[in-house]
Amino acid sequence: MVAWSWAVEQLEQARNFWFSTTRPDGRPHAMPAWAVWLDGALYFDGSPETRRSRNLAANPAIVVHLESGDQVLILEGEALEAGRPEPAFAQRLAAAFEAKYGQSHDYHPDPTTWDNGGLWVVRPKVAFGWTEFPRALTRWRFPG
């Protein structure tokens, strides 16, 4: 079995996340994007015009996984619009994005970046992970 602390470390260190959503007509859509794990949830942002955002507005079901097929972590749940974050949390969130993507990709969000929307949050319902398939296959379930 794999410890949840391993999963959290993967989420905190991952650069790219693959987001899988469903179009209104039922067709799947997958796209990589940036995200940060903060306070037990995955936060990502993007324009409401993106296919991902439009899909989530119609159907919040989402699957998120990391890039590796060997050190695997998959989250399942719902992505909900986070709304305007409280100022103290917005500061922490902006700092987390900048720490992760500022130097490598020149991404320096202001804490007011999400005042008018565009911030999404995933609190996983189920997660799967492994470091050695199938011997270390682990499933985590979360309340809610």
Coordinates of C-alpha atoms in Angstrom, one line a residue:
M1 CA 0.0 0.0 0.0
V2 CA 1.0 3.6 -0.6
A3 CA 0.7 6.2 2.1
W4 CA -1.5 9.3 1.5
S5 CA 1.6 11.4 2.5
W6 CA 3.3 10.0 -0.7
A7 CA 0.3 11.2 -2.7
V8 CA 0.3 14.7 -1.1
E9 CA 4.0 15.0 -1.9
Q10 CA 3.3 14.1 -5.6
L11 CA 0.5 16.7 -5.7
E12 CA 2.7 19.4 -4.2
Q13 CA 5.6 18.7 -6.5
A14 CA 3.8 17.9 -9.8
R15 CA 4.2 20.5 -12.5
N16 CA 1.6 19.4 -15.0
F17 CA -1.8 17.8 -14.3
W18 CA -4.0 16.1 -16.8
F19 CA -7.7 17.2 -16.5
S20 CA -10.4 15.0 -18.0
T21 CA -13.9 16.4 -18.3
T22 CA -17.0 15.6 -20.3
R23 CA -18.4 17.8 -23.0
P24 CA -22.2 18.6 -22.9
D25 CA -22.7 16.0 -25.7
G26 CA -21.0 13.3 -23.7
R27 CA -17.6 13.2 -25.5
P28 CA -14.5 13.2 -23.3
H29 CA -12.0 16.0 -23.2
A30 CA -8.5 15.9 -21.7
M31 CA -6.0 18.7 -21.4
P32 CA -2.9 19.4 -19.3
A33 CA -2.8 22.4 -17.0
W34 CA -1.1 23.8 -13.9
A35 CA -2.5 23.4 -10.4
V36 CA -1.5 23.7 -6.8
W37 CA -2.4 21.4 -3.9
L38 CA -3.3 23.6 -0.9
D39 CA -5.2 22.8 2.3
G40 CA -6.3 19.4 1.1
A41 CA -7.7 20.5 -2.3
L42 CA -6.4 21.0 -5.8
Y43 CA -6.8 24.5 -7.2
F44 CA -6.5 25.5 -10.9
D45 CA -7.4 28.5 -12.9
G46 CA -8.4 29.4 -16.4
S47 CA -10.6 31.5 -18.6
P48 CA -14.4 30.7 -18.6
E49 CA -14.0 30.3 -22.4
T50 CA -11.8 27.3 -22.2
R51 CA -13.3 24.0 -23.2
R52 CA -12.5 22.6 -19.7
S53 CA -14.3 25.5 -17.9
R54 CA -17.3 25.2 -20.2
N55 CA -17.5 21.4 -19.7
L56 CA -17.3 21.9 -15.9
A57 CA -20.0 24.5 -15.9
A58 CA -22.3 21.9 -17.4
N59 CA -21.0 18.8 -15.5
P60 CA -18.6 19.2 -12.6
A61 CA -17.3 15.6 -12.7
I62 CA -13.6 15.4 -13.2
V63 CA -10.6 13.1 -13.2
V64 CA -7.2 14.5 -12.7
H65 CA -3.9 12.6 -13.0
L66 CA -0.3 13.3 -13.0
E67 CA 2.1 12.7 -16.0
S68 CA 3.8 9.5 -14.9
G69 CA 2.5 6.0 -15.8
D70 CA 4.9 4.5 -13.3
Q71 CA 4.4 6.6 -10.2
V72 CA 0.6 7.0 -10.6
L73 CA -1.8 9.3 -8.8
I74 CA -5.4 9.8 -10.0
L75 CA -8.0 12.0 -8.4
E76 CA -11.7 11.6 -9.0
G77 CA -14.3 14.1 -7.8
E78 CA -16.1 17.3 -8.8
A79 CA -14.5 20.6 -9.8
L80 CA -16.4 23.6 -8.5
E81 CA -16.0 27.2 -9.1
A82 CA -14.1 28.5 -6.0
G83 CA -15.5 32.0 -6.2
R84 CA -13.6 35.0 -4.9
P85 CA -11.1 33.7 -2.3
E86 CA -10.7 35.4 1.0
P87 CA -7.8 37.9 0.9
A88 CA -5.5 35.9 3.2
F89 CA -6.2 32.7 1.2
A90 CA -5.7 34.5 -2.1
Q91 CA -2.3 35.6 -0.8
R92 CA -1.4 32.0 0.0
L93 CA -2.7 30.7 -3.3
A94 CA -0.9 33.3 -5.4
A95 CA 2.3 32.5 -3.5
A96 CA 1.8 28.8 -4.1
F97 CA 1.3 29.3 -7.9
E98 CA 4.3 31.7 -8.0
A99 CA 6.6 29.3 -6.1
K100 CA 5.7 26.5 -8.5
Y101 CA 5.5 28.3 -11.8
G102 CA 7.1 31.8 -11.4
Q103 CA 10.7 31.1 -12.2
S104 CA 10.1 28.4 -14.8
H105 CA 7.1 29.9 -16.6
D106 CA 7.1 33.6 -15.5
Y107 CA 3.7 33.1 -13.8
H108 CA 3.2 35.6 -11.0
P109 CA -0.5 35.9 -10.2
D110 CA -1.7 38.7 -8.1
P111 CA -3.9 37.8 -5.1
T112 CA -6.7 39.6 -6.9
T113 CA -6.4 37.5 -10.1
W114 CA -9.4 35.4 -9.2
D115 CA -11.7 38.3 -7.9
N116 CA -13.9 37.9 -11.0
G117 CA -13.8 34.1 -11.3
G118 CA -11.7 31.6 -13.1
L119 CA -10.6 29.7 -10.0
W120 CA -11.7 26.1 -9.6
V121 CA -11.2 23.6 -6.7
V122 CA -11.2 19.8 -6.7
R123 CA -11.7 18.1 -3.4
P124 CA -11.2 14.4 -4.3
K125 CA -13.9 11.8 -3.5
V126 CA -11.6 8.9 -4.5
A127 CA -8.0 8.7 -5.3
F128 CA -5.8 5.9 -6.7
G129 CA -2.1 5.6 -6.6
W130 CA 0.7 3.2 -7.1
T131 CA 4.5 3.0 -7.2
E132 CA 4.7 -0.6 -8.4
F133 CA 1.6 -2.0 -10.1
P134 CA -0.2 -4.1 -9.0
R135 CA 1.6 -4.7 -5.7
A136 CA 1.4 -1.1 -4.4
L137 CA -2.0 -0.3 -5.8
T138 CA -3.9 1.9 -3.2
R139 CA -7.3 3.5 -3.2
W140 CA -8.2 6.3 -0.8
R141 CA -11.8 7.4 -0.2
F142 CA -12.7 10.8 1.2
P143 CA -15.8 11.8 3.1
G144 CA -18.3 14.1 1.4

